[in-house]
Amino acid sequence: MVDLKQSVQYVKGVGPAKAKLLHHIGIDTLDDLITYFPRTYEDRSKPKMIATLVDGEESLIEVMATSNVSEVRIGKNRSILKLVVRDESAPCVITWFNQSYLKGRFKVGQRYKFYGKAQVKYGKVEMVNPVFDVEESSKNTGKIIPIYPLTYNLKQSAIRNAIENGLKIVNGNLEETMPEYLLKEYHLEELNTAIKQIHFPNSFEEYDKARKRLVFEELLSMQLALSCLKNKYDNENDGIAYSKEVKMSDVINNLPFRLTKAQLKVLEEIDNDMEMQKPMNRLLQGDVGSGKTIVSIIASYKAVKCGYQVAIMAPTAILAEQHLQEFTKVLEPFGIKCELLLGGTRPKKRQEILENLKNGTINVLIGTHALLVEDVVFQNLGFVVTDEQHRFGVRQRSIITQKGNCPDVLVMTATPIPRTLALILYGDLDISIIDELPPNRKKIETYAVTKSMEERINNFIKKNVDEGRQAYIVCPLVEENEEIEAESVTNLQEKYKNDIFKNYRVSYLYGKMKQKEKDEIMHEFKEGNIDILISTTVIEVGVNVPNATIMVIENAEHFGLAQLHQLRGRVGRGENQSYCILKYEGKSPEIRSRMKIMCDTNDGFIIAEKDLELRGSGEFFGTRQHGIPEFKIANLFEDMETLKSVQSVALKIESADPKLEKPENKILRKLIDEKFTKRIEI
Ligand code: ADP
Ligand code: MG
């Protein structure tokens, strides 16, 4: 047995100094070390003829030295070494900068292998600072070399060595983590081979097999860990069984509009859950504007009329305020008292709220993270809604639910996620989807334009504002990011306010402003006292101003599709035709195709899939924000096929052996206990 928890410091060639560097990249133990997977590989195994080298390409050549090393000294500590080599096809000059110590290493007539970037100019071939081997040795060449991610001050060779030595300690003695029957059925490599070959594959076939196994294991344990969490909730019988006597229809029949079929279906699912004893844990997915809020209002009605309190958590104060308005409008006529608690709530007011919360005078408390604070105590919290949950995560969810006694939980998100992915990101929740927009919504007309259209766009905005509408202009705020050459809010606001739109009421909003200021501006905009609001993405989430009909997004090429879609969702919320104008720069086909997708469809699910495809899963989800551990090796997009087979395996295992108690599954139980459950529940 190998002690995988042993400190990495004692691996040969590591020591205290390197151990510190390794700590920066999350490597503390032997286990961390051998599961620090390569980012990519360099194929140094296939030699090429010098005459066939391509400029800028990393290549391996097998050559003989035809000259001695010559050295040119430039200044005190700087030098250039040159060596001429050749193979049957052509000569090549090898150049080293500032590596004098290599001078004595080469002899005329001796054979060497060099690996490095080729420079081909006017038919002459040169290689600068290559790695090399003498004769047949293969320390640096002749094989596939792993390249590791983000190694700070660590050299690739240092981490490679450490891993090589770590694997020597392991010596093929890792305990298998997957059941025999799965390895067989899915033709998966056994663990020791997989770990060894993911680092040092002899061929890309070996690499493929190793990776497949490790991805399979990672996705399966994740999926099983989530369903175990879910089973755990299912087994808790101490939740609240809401009364069948309280009817959601009492509110529904009182609304100024008719709910869509999709809303009704989702409400039925929620109603069923609420009436059952076991606590509800449900994810409500729906595109922007699909009417999720009203669903949560109706469910809250039921909870309150059954004698319980409700907590609504929103990610921003602006949203929380908006919710308060909507909740109050619908629920006050039924004698339900809603209140707002924010980080900025005055101490006196706060004290009053806390008292009324404790004595049960307040039925629905709406707020931001401020609700999570310890002294916020409910009399009997029975229903929790977290809105736009990608901002929260599992941990916050569990803090707020613990303020009640196994309350029902509804998580709402406006980030549409393809079903397969929803299963692995929210596998601990049941999923409801609103897949239809309220009727009579006009499609938001979307145009992608370049600089040359600027004047026409500005006139178009003026025309709409003259007709009484309002507009958003969004620019990516780049104060902390100089890499992106986008116009900052303040630049834009000067340009627009003092020049182009000087006859209009222009204001601006950005993340770093004081909360109070932000709220005031948003309030003014809602009231119609601001014509044009220049803003960063702080307005991305959920803000509802039906009179705003124009959304201009500057440098749209810097945004992901899902984010553009969210931003676009700020308009098209009233009766008037709305427009989204994507200003972009750049001619690359990739940028154009992204703009085209936005112009072609308003369907968030389609956009989500395309976005995922274009950007990969990591960036798309920012998995960390979901409160779910990042994947070490799986990539949710590339590994979609594996994910699908894993999900069917997980389903089979779950139905046959939900607690993973059968002998053949005990090993899985151990795997997820060790690797996942703790991290998920925190
Ligand atoms: P989101 O799903 O983005 O949170 P909202 O709940 O903010 O959407 O709803 C957007 C707007 O649509 C709100 O003004 C809401 O009152 C309205 N709405 C919701 N459902 C319907 C419906 N069935 N018919 C008409 N309007 C609706
Ligand atoms: Mg919403």
XYZ file of C-alpha atoms and ligand atoms in Angstrom:
710
model
C 0.000 0.000 0.000
C 1.161 3.475 -0.853
C 0.747 6.343 1.558
C -0.772 8.859 -0.818
C -1.116 11.478 1.899
C 2.632 11.745 2.421
C 4.062 15.206 1.891
C 5.367 15.911 -1.563
C 8.466 17.390 0.020
C 9.987 13.951 0.506
C 9.636 12.892 -3.083
C 13.114 12.615 -4.529
C 14.273 15.876 -6.093
C 11.592 18.015 -4.448
C 12.700 19.282 -1.015
C 11.361 22.253 0.977
C 11.924 24.980 -1.632
C 10.225 23.210 -4.495
C 7.511 21.952 -2.172
C 6.597 25.583 -1.546
C 6.316 26.254 -5.244
C 4.252 23.120 -5.692
C 1.952 24.292 -2.923
C 1.067 27.305 -5.111
C -0.381 25.032 -7.700
C -2.309 22.989 -5.188
C 0.146 20.143 -4.780
C 0.848 19.170 -1.176
C 0.744 15.413 -1.129
C 1.927 12.539 -3.265
C -1.679 12.072 -4.322
C -1.930 15.690 -5.507
C 1.301 15.248 -7.402
C 0.398 12.191 -9.408
C -3.045 13.547 -10.197
C -1.688 16.843 -11.489
C -2.482 16.095 -15.085
C -0.685 17.467 -18.147
C -2.291 20.300 -20.063
C -0.925 19.075 -23.345
C 1.903 17.014 -24.836
C 4.808 17.582 -27.143
C 5.492 14.819 -29.544
C 9.268 14.552 -29.537
C 9.157 11.018 -30.787
C 9.086 11.422 -34.554
C 12.209 12.843 -36.237
C 11.906 14.978 -39.346
C 14.311 15.707 -42.159
C 15.861 19.150 -41.879
C 14.874 20.011 -45.437
C 11.217 19.457 -44.566
C 11.073 21.643 -41.444
C 8.407 24.318 -41.360
C 9.100 27.766 -39.946
C 7.785 28.139 -36.403
C 7.053 24.456 -35.844
C 8.500 22.510 -32.947
C 10.359 19.564 -34.421
C 12.788 16.785 -33.715
C 15.873 16.263 -35.867
C 18.500 13.500 -35.791
C 21.826 14.886 -36.914
C 25.608 14.800 -36.877
C 27.749 17.748 -35.782
C 29.831 19.064 -38.676
C 31.576 21.906 -36.865
C 32.907 22.746 -33.452
C 30.936 25.093 -31.249
C 31.818 28.711 -31.894
C 31.226 31.352 -29.266
C 30.639 35.060 -29.678
C 30.775 37.098 -26.494
C 28.597 40.153 -26.365
C 29.187 42.135 -23.212
C 30.150 40.712 -19.915
C 27.666 37.980 -19.263
C 26.176 37.423 -22.619
C 27.199 35.054 -25.336
C 25.974 33.286 -28.406
C 26.949 29.691 -29.191
C 26.641 28.300 -32.659
C 26.937 24.740 -33.888
C 26.465 23.441 -37.409
C 24.815 20.043 -37.798
C 23.313 18.113 -40.685
C 21.337 15.092 -41.736
C 21.124 13.588 -45.241
C 18.808 16.336 -46.415
C 20.345 19.644 -45.301
C 22.468 21.516 -42.770
C 21.054 23.357 -39.785
C 22.541 25.947 -37.438
C 21.909 25.397 -33.761
C 22.051 28.586 -31.701
C 22.098 29.053 -27.934
C 21.868 32.344 -26.167
C 23.671 32.719 -22.856
C 24.370 29.070 -22.295
C 28.171 29.115 -22.385
C 28.309 26.027 -20.232
C 27.213 23.947 -23.221
C 30.379 24.819 -25.125
C 32.347 21.679 -24.358
C 29.472 19.254 -24.893
C 29.673 18.780 -28.646
C 32.148 17.016 -30.895
C 32.450 16.971 -34.654
C 31.246 13.680 -36.072
C 29.091 12.838 -33.044
C 25.364 12.104 -33.432
C 22.727 14.156 -31.584
C 19.022 14.687 -31.414
C 17.645 18.221 -31.117
C 14.129 19.288 -30.362
C 13.061 22.908 -30.708
C 11.324 25.524 -32.785
C 12.601 25.659 -36.354
C 13.315 28.983 -38.016
C 13.368 28.743 -41.759
C 14.482 31.855 -43.655
C 15.586 32.027 -47.265
C 16.055 28.272 -47.289
C 18.346 28.364 -44.270
C 17.329 26.406 -41.235
C 18.111 27.383 -37.651
C 17.067 26.121 -34.260
C 17.338 28.357 -31.185
C 17.808 27.062 -27.650
C 16.682 23.510 -28.402
C 16.800 20.649 -25.930
C 18.986 17.766 -26.977
C 20.266 14.254 -26.384
C 23.560 12.666 -27.246
C 23.505 9.591 -29.496
C 20.759 7.215 -28.467
C 19.987 8.594 -25.054
C 16.437 9.834 -24.619
C 16.298 12.118 -21.671
C 14.723 15.043 -23.498
C 13.764 13.646 -26.850
C 12.536 10.522 -28.542
C 9.266 10.443 -26.641
C 6.025 12.192 -25.894
C 6.652 14.856 -23.289
C 3.893 16.047 -20.957
C 3.430 19.793 -20.541
C 1.870 20.840 -17.250
C -0.412 23.796 -16.630
C 0.578 26.947 -14.756
C 3.803 26.037 -13.104
C 4.775 29.472 -11.741
C 8.500 29.522 -11.146
C 8.750 25.802 -11.581
C 10.436 24.540 -14.677
C 8.514 21.989 -16.694
C 11.452 19.660 -16.266
C 11.282 20.039 -12.473
C 7.644 19.084 -12.208
C 8.159 16.308 -14.736
C 10.975 14.918 -12.615
C 8.939 15.181 -9.452
C 6.084 13.275 -11.030
C 8.421 10.673 -12.416
C 9.882 10.130 -8.949
C 6.448 10.199 -7.367
C 5.380 7.421 -9.680
C 8.452 5.447 -8.596
C 7.250 5.622 -4.997
C 3.811 4.483 -6.128
C 5.439 1.707 -8.089
C 2.224 0.325 -9.520
C 0.682 -0.178 -6.097
C -2.287 2.167 -6.270
C -5.448 0.547 -5.100
C -8.005 0.231 -7.888
C -10.845 2.750 -7.415
C -13.354 1.384 -9.908
C -15.257 -1.897 -9.756
C -13.977 -4.707 -11.913
C -17.287 -5.057 -13.749
C -17.191 -1.452 -14.975
C -13.591 -1.733 -16.111
C -14.562 -4.776 -18.142
C -17.806 -3.531 -19.545
C -16.447 -0.179 -20.680
C -12.972 -1.384 -21.627
C -11.308 0.915 -19.161
C -7.615 0.882 -18.324
C -6.766 -0.155 -14.775
C -5.719 2.682 -12.476
C -1.957 2.227 -12.234
C -1.490 2.026 -15.962
C -3.809 4.957 -16.537
C -1.978 7.206 -14.089
C 1.409 6.277 -15.458
C 0.394 6.710 -19.067
C -1.469 9.963 -18.636
C 1.892 11.444 -17.649
C 4.254 9.469 -19.805
C 2.443 7.848 -22.707
C 4.511 5.894 -25.187
C 2.005 6.631 -27.880
C -1.099 8.696 -28.320
C -3.184 5.530 -28.235
C -1.949 4.890 -24.732
C -2.764 8.455 -23.832
C -6.304 8.124 -25.194
C -6.946 4.997 -23.162
C -5.515 6.505 -20.005
C -7.502 9.679 -20.391
C -10.730 7.850 -21.137
C -10.478 5.925 -17.922
C -9.671 8.923 -15.775
C -12.445 11.020 -17.304
C -14.890 8.187 -16.818
C -13.932 7.872 -13.189
C -14.130 11.581 -12.536
C -17.516 12.050 -14.153
C -18.980 8.923 -12.629
C -17.918 9.727 -9.111
C -19.251 13.255 -9.503
C -22.579 12.041 -10.812
C -22.909 9.413 -8.099
C -21.894 11.832 -5.381
C -24.646 14.203 -6.458
C -27.286 11.523 -6.583
C -26.232 10.260 -3.168
C -26.767 13.793 -1.902
C -30.178 13.750 -3.493
C -31.030 10.379 -1.976
C -30.052 11.768 1.346
C -32.648 14.501 1.045
C -35.157 11.928 -0.176
C -34.704 9.870 2.924
C -35.288 12.727 5.253
C -38.876 12.403 6.220
C -38.901 15.383 8.495
C -39.661 17.977 5.832
C -42.909 19.916 5.624
C -46.022 18.465 4.030
C -47.940 21.546 2.921
C -51.693 21.322 3.099
C -53.688 20.334 0.046
C -56.366 22.715 1.265
C -54.361 25.799 0.325
C -54.814 26.286 -3.401
C -52.352 28.026 -5.678
C -55.259 28.736 -7.993
C -56.495 31.427 -5.611
C -53.568 33.599 -6.682
C -53.436 32.363 -10.227
C -57.032 33.419 -10.875
C -56.272 36.850 -9.514
C -53.383 37.637 -11.884
C -53.740 40.252 -14.633
C -52.441 37.718 -17.174
C -52.806 34.031 -17.907
C -49.942 31.761 -17.039
C -48.334 29.861 -19.864
C -48.706 26.095 -20.106
C -45.097 25.728 -19.113
C -45.574 27.859 -16.003
C -48.612 25.830 -15.001
C -46.777 22.563 -15.493
C -43.868 23.733 -13.383
C -46.221 24.968 -10.665
C -47.862 21.582 -10.574
C -44.486 19.937 -10.048
C -43.720 22.379 -7.274
C -47.143 21.956 -5.693
C -46.677 18.183 -5.621
C -43.280 18.503 -4.027
C -44.614 20.906 -1.441
C -47.401 18.599 -0.400
C -44.998 15.725 0.087
C -43.268 15.192 3.389
C -39.771 15.049 2.010
C -38.108 18.415 1.465
C -38.251 19.799 -2.051
C -34.969 20.513 -3.806
C -35.842 21.753 -7.222
C -34.062 23.679 -9.930
C -36.243 25.948 -12.028
C -34.679 26.697 -15.367
C -36.130 29.159 -17.789
C -34.931 31.606 -20.337
C -34.804 35.317 -19.491
C -38.324 36.702 -19.402
C -40.006 33.325 -19.248
C -41.708 34.316 -16.000
C -39.912 32.473 -13.233
C -40.545 35.149 -10.632
C -44.301 34.769 -10.705
C -43.879 31.044 -10.218
C -41.916 31.658 -7.042
C -44.515 34.176 -5.883
C -47.326 31.680 -6.255
C -45.390 28.976 -4.437
C -44.604 31.473 -1.664
C -48.306 32.183 -1.322
C -48.944 28.546 -0.594
C -46.134 28.341 1.937
C -47.336 31.435 3.818
C -50.990 30.404 3.825
C -49.920 27.083 5.315
C -48.327 28.998 8.164
C -44.676 29.218 7.166
C -42.227 31.982 6.363
C -40.437 32.406 3.058
C -36.912 33.605 2.254
C -36.036 34.921 -1.201
C -32.365 35.421 -2.003
C -31.287 37.504 -4.978
C -27.716 38.192 -6.079
C -27.985 42.000 -6.217
C -29.826 44.712 -4.302
C -31.416 45.962 -7.491
C -32.950 42.584 -8.125
C -34.034 42.120 -4.539
C -35.859 45.448 -4.656
C -37.536 44.509 -7.852
C -38.658 41.239 -6.334
C -40.053 43.092 -3.341
C -42.198 45.196 -5.639
C -43.490 42.215 -7.574
C -44.106 40.075 -4.507
C -45.873 42.906 -2.725
C -48.073 43.669 -5.716
C -49.341 40.103 -5.910
C -49.316 38.989 -2.273
C -50.338 42.076 -0.291
C -53.999 41.775 -1.339
C -53.933 38.396 0.414
C -52.685 39.985 3.612
C -49.154 38.713 3.208
C -46.388 40.940 4.552
C -43.198 41.162 2.487
C -40.039 42.909 3.651
C -36.608 43.736 2.240
C -33.261 43.214 3.963
C -30.052 44.391 2.336
C -26.471 44.861 3.427
C -27.148 48.603 3.429
C -30.336 48.498 5.485
C -30.114 51.065 8.332
C -29.408 49.519 11.764
C -32.674 50.751 13.259
C -34.751 49.428 10.387
C -32.760 46.220 10.414
C -33.450 45.703 14.096
C -37.136 46.164 13.482
C -37.074 43.663 10.627
C -35.220 41.087 12.690
C -37.796 41.384 15.470
C -40.741 41.083 13.141
C -39.084 38.154 11.502
C -38.681 36.383 14.803
C -42.218 37.063 15.947
C -43.677 36.047 12.618
C -45.122 39.403 11.530
C -43.059 39.263 8.357
C -44.147 36.451 6.055
C -41.746 36.857 3.175
C -38.216 38.206 3.593
C -36.450 39.196 0.409
C -32.801 40.144 0.279
C -29.252 39.590 -0.784
C -26.399 37.825 0.993
C -27.530 39.918 3.952
C -30.014 37.129 4.711
C -27.164 34.760 5.474
C -25.957 36.696 8.510
C -26.195 34.801 11.742
C -28.618 37.048 13.625
C -31.217 36.793 10.884
C -33.529 34.348 12.630
C -36.889 33.195 11.342
C -39.832 32.062 13.419
C -40.545 29.178 11.101
C -38.874 29.300 7.736
C -40.504 26.752 5.449
C -39.691 27.819 1.913
C -36.476 29.121 0.364
C -35.991 30.569 -3.091
C -32.564 31.422 -4.429
C -32.674 33.413 -7.624
C -30.065 33.239 -10.377
C -28.243 30.631 -8.434
C -25.026 30.594 -10.421
C -24.089 33.463 -8.177
C -24.646 31.506 -5.031
C -23.660 27.941 -4.906
C -24.298 25.028 -2.725
C -22.748 26.458 0.386
C -24.914 29.568 0.639
C -27.920 27.463 -0.132
C -27.187 25.276 2.831
C -26.644 28.254 5.183
C -30.025 29.716 4.360
C -31.872 26.398 4.527
C -30.423 25.738 7.938
C -32.293 28.757 9.213
C -35.415 26.668 8.810
C -36.364 23.151 9.651
C -35.876 21.200 6.425
C -37.587 23.854 4.286
C -38.518 23.295 0.669
C -35.981 24.831 -1.678
C -36.468 26.297 -5.124
C -33.395 27.335 -7.073
C -34.006 29.544 -10.078
C -31.570 30.119 -12.886
C -31.825 32.035 -16.122
C -28.765 30.413 -17.597
C -30.209 27.745 -19.811
C -28.180 24.592 -19.629
C -28.424 21.596 -21.925
C -30.060 18.722 -20.077
C -27.035 16.434 -19.894
C -25.012 19.180 -18.327
C -27.749 20.182 -15.931
C -27.632 16.615 -14.658
C -24.001 16.854 -13.721
C -24.045 20.422 -12.492
C -27.271 20.160 -10.538
C -27.520 16.417 -10.135
C -28.609 16.840 -6.544
C -31.739 18.700 -7.609
C -34.910 17.790 -9.447
C -35.242 19.866 -12.562
C -38.205 21.860 -13.877
C -38.018 23.777 -17.117
C -40.100 26.659 -18.435
C -39.604 26.210 -22.142
C -42.011 28.786 -23.451
C -42.264 32.571 -23.286
C -45.465 34.426 -22.370
C -47.570 35.067 -25.473
C -47.441 38.255 -27.507
C -43.802 38.789 -26.789
C -42.201 40.368 -29.808
C -38.951 38.816 -30.895
C -36.074 41.142 -30.069
C -34.580 42.196 -33.371
C -30.840 41.815 -33.217
C -28.271 43.436 -35.475
C -24.532 43.040 -35.545
C -22.829 46.181 -36.786
C -19.358 47.603 -37.255
C -17.993 51.106 -36.681
C -19.157 52.375 -40.040
C -22.749 52.146 -38.843
C -22.170 54.205 -35.720
C -23.990 57.338 -36.826
C -27.030 55.471 -38.018
C -27.212 53.610 -34.744
C -26.993 56.813 -32.742
C -29.782 58.365 -34.770
C -31.827 55.248 -34.280
C -31.401 55.507 -30.517
C -32.403 59.191 -30.611
C -35.497 58.396 -32.615
C -36.623 55.760 -30.132
C -35.906 57.925 -27.122
C -37.823 60.781 -28.763
C -40.749 58.410 -28.955
C -40.524 57.932 -25.195
C -38.489 54.721 -24.984
C -35.265 54.141 -23.052
C -31.940 52.566 -23.986
C -29.087 50.689 -22.396
C -25.555 50.971 -23.671
C -23.317 48.259 -22.294
C -19.564 48.307 -22.433
C -17.238 45.754 -20.928
C -15.519 47.370 -17.984
C -11.860 46.749 -18.310
C -10.237 48.714 -15.518
C -8.568 45.603 -14.205
C -7.921 44.161 -17.574
C -5.664 46.151 -19.836
C -5.422 43.338 -22.284
C -8.782 44.070 -23.756
C -8.831 47.323 -25.586
C -12.393 48.232 -24.947
C -13.789 51.585 -24.105
C -14.376 52.074 -20.447
C -17.614 53.330 -19.012
C -16.248 56.748 -18.268
C -14.839 57.237 -21.755
C -18.084 56.223 -23.269
C -20.098 58.350 -20.989
C -18.046 61.408 -21.918
C -18.413 60.696 -25.565
C -22.139 60.125 -25.309
C -23.204 62.477 -22.595
C -21.211 65.515 -23.597
C -21.422 65.015 -27.285
C -23.657 62.642 -29.180
C -26.517 62.525 -26.701
C -25.993 65.866 -25.028
C -29.651 66.761 -25.328
C -30.722 63.623 -23.496
C -30.656 62.453 -19.921
C -27.685 60.121 -19.782
C -26.405 58.365 -16.692
C -23.993 55.591 -15.940
C -23.600 52.609 -13.706
C -20.704 50.342 -12.857
C -19.837 47.634 -10.419
C -17.495 49.533 -8.138
C -19.952 52.333 -7.405
C -21.472 52.482 -3.942
C -24.478 50.258 -3.657
C -26.640 53.197 -2.687
C -25.651 55.150 -5.780
C -26.291 52.167 -7.998
C -29.700 51.631 -6.521
C -30.619 55.293 -6.946
C -29.648 55.301 -10.590
C -31.479 52.081 -11.282
C -34.495 53.514 -9.536
C -34.368 56.664 -11.660
C -34.068 54.586 -14.794
C -37.071 52.502 -13.814
C -39.052 55.656 -13.141
C -38.208 56.903 -16.612
C -36.080 59.813 -15.413
C -33.050 58.620 -17.347
C -33.191 58.141 -21.124
C -29.967 56.349 -21.755
C -28.143 54.235 -19.220
C -24.519 53.456 -19.870
C -23.492 50.473 -17.860
C -21.195 47.573 -17.354
C -22.538 44.075 -17.019
C -23.922 44.876 -13.556
C -27.285 45.143 -15.292
C -26.855 41.655 -16.654
C -29.050 39.884 -14.194
C -32.803 40.050 -14.116
C -33.494 43.789 -14.111
C -36.962 44.561 -15.419
C -37.651 47.913 -17.102
C -40.356 47.271 -19.692
C -40.014 50.713 -21.268
C -36.379 50.082 -22.216
C -36.390 48.854 -25.789
C -32.840 49.295 -26.997
C -29.813 47.370 -25.875
C -26.547 48.442 -27.432
C -23.539 46.297 -26.597
C -20.162 47.786 -27.352
C -17.326 45.462 -28.249
C -19.755 42.604 -28.297
C -16.959 40.333 -29.489
C -15.534 40.302 -25.963
C -18.621 38.680 -24.463
C -19.625 35.069 -24.384
C -22.848 34.189 -26.130
C -24.675 33.252 -22.968
C -23.782 36.612 -21.498
C -24.905 38.497 -24.603
C -28.160 36.642 -24.366
C -28.593 37.615 -20.722
C -27.900 41.247 -21.572
C -30.297 41.177 -24.474
C -32.927 39.845 -22.102
C -33.035 43.264 -20.391
C -35.145 44.523 -23.290
C -38.192 43.016 -24.929
C -40.080 43.111 -21.645
C -42.898 45.429 -22.660
C -45.329 46.018 -25.494
C -42.996 47.902 -27.789
C -40.720 46.319 -30.364
C -37.233 45.965 -28.891
C -33.827 45.949 -30.511
C -30.425 44.638 -29.628
C -27.457 46.136 -31.400
C -24.173 44.314 -31.177
C -21.275 46.555 -32.086
C -18.253 44.503 -32.887
C -14.741 44.855 -34.204
C -12.606 42.298 -35.926
C -13.000 40.301 -39.067
C -12.331 36.779 -37.882
C -14.826 34.176 -39.056
C -15.193 33.049 -35.450
C -16.399 36.481 -34.316
C -18.758 36.719 -37.262
C -20.245 33.327 -36.618
C -20.878 34.235 -32.998
C -22.607 37.445 -34.006
C -24.659 35.522 -36.517
C -25.885 33.066 -33.902
C -27.121 35.979 -31.812
C -28.931 37.534 -34.769
C -30.458 34.235 -35.826
C -31.953 33.016 -32.590
C -33.556 34.210 -29.381
C -33.576 30.734 -27.895
C -31.381 30.583 -24.801
C -30.969 26.831 -24.955
C -29.602 26.893 -28.480
C -27.304 29.751 -27.559
C -26.102 27.921 -24.471
C -25.123 24.904 -26.531
C -23.297 26.983 -29.096
C -21.536 28.940 -26.401
C -20.405 25.780 -24.749
C -19.183 24.447 -28.041
C -17.225 27.600 -28.811
C -15.740 28.247 -25.425
C -15.515 24.910 -23.692
C -17.112 24.035 -20.416
C -14.616 25.571 -18.029
C -15.196 29.146 -19.030
C -18.832 28.677 -19.767
C -19.840 27.665 -16.337
C -17.074 28.838 -14.116
C -17.764 25.593 -12.352
C -16.347 26.951 -9.159
C -19.233 29.391 -8.923
C -21.622 26.526 -8.932
C -20.075 25.316 -5.745
C -19.045 22.169 -7.511
C -15.403 21.168 -7.592
C -13.681 21.859 -10.837
C -12.903 18.888 -12.956
C -9.332 17.759 -12.939
C -9.376 16.127 -16.292
C -12.870 15.987 -17.756
C -14.035 18.651 -20.159
C -17.795 18.716 -20.247
C -17.936 19.595 -23.875
C -15.240 17.382 -25.334
C -16.241 14.513 -23.132
C -19.946 14.735 -23.844
C -20.042 11.170 -25.146
C -18.377 9.809 -22.031
C -20.682 11.936 -19.915
C -23.696 10.377 -21.581
C -22.536 6.830 -21.000
C -21.594 7.734 -17.436
C -25.086 9.049 -16.853
C -26.681 5.849 -18.008
C -24.296 3.833 -15.833
C -25.070 6.067 -12.863
C -28.778 5.640 -13.424
C -28.424 1.867 -13.510
C -26.322 1.764 -10.382
C -28.646 4.142 -8.560
C -31.766 2.170 -9.227
C -30.185 -1.162 -8.332
C -28.132 0.010 -5.386
C -28.948 3.588 -4.345
C -26.708 3.591 -1.293
C -23.864 1.761 -2.971
C -23.939 -1.055 -0.451
C -23.535 -4.075 -2.687
C -20.091 -5.635 -2.456
C -19.220 -4.781 -6.039
C -20.117 -1.102 -5.458
C -18.498 -0.584 -2.060
C -15.412 0.600 -3.817
C -17.429 3.368 -5.500
C -18.871 4.419 -2.181
C -15.354 4.818 -0.893
C -14.279 6.762 -3.968
C -17.003 9.346 -3.687
C -16.731 9.629 0.074
C -13.062 10.344 -0.250
C -13.072 12.507 -3.306
C -16.368 14.293 -3.621
C -18.950 14.372 -0.906
C -16.915 16.459 1.479
C -16.050 18.940 -1.195
C -19.613 19.331 -2.311
C -21.187 19.705 1.080
C -18.329 21.746 2.484
P -37.594 35.863 -15.595
O -37.921 34.457 -15.908
O -36.533 36.426 -16.510
O -37.295 36.104 -14.158
P -39.789 37.517 -15.016
O -40.320 36.676 -13.952
O -39.008 38.740 -14.630
O -38.904 36.660 -15.973
O -40.959 37.901 -15.990
C -40.838 38.886 -16.971
C -42.118 39.696 -17.085
O -43.151 38.899 -17.648
C -42.644 40.177 -15.764
O -43.030 41.516 -15.920
C -43.832 39.276 -15.479
O -44.808 39.929 -14.719
C -44.333 38.967 -16.860
N -45.020 37.679 -16.988
C -44.703 36.521 -16.360
N -45.519 35.521 -16.748
C -46.359 36.039 -17.666
C -47.444 35.513 -18.445
N -47.790 34.233 -18.362
N -48.080 36.338 -19.287
C -47.715 37.630 -19.386
N -46.726 38.196 -18.678
C -46.040 37.421 -17.820
Mg -35.777 36.683 -12.873
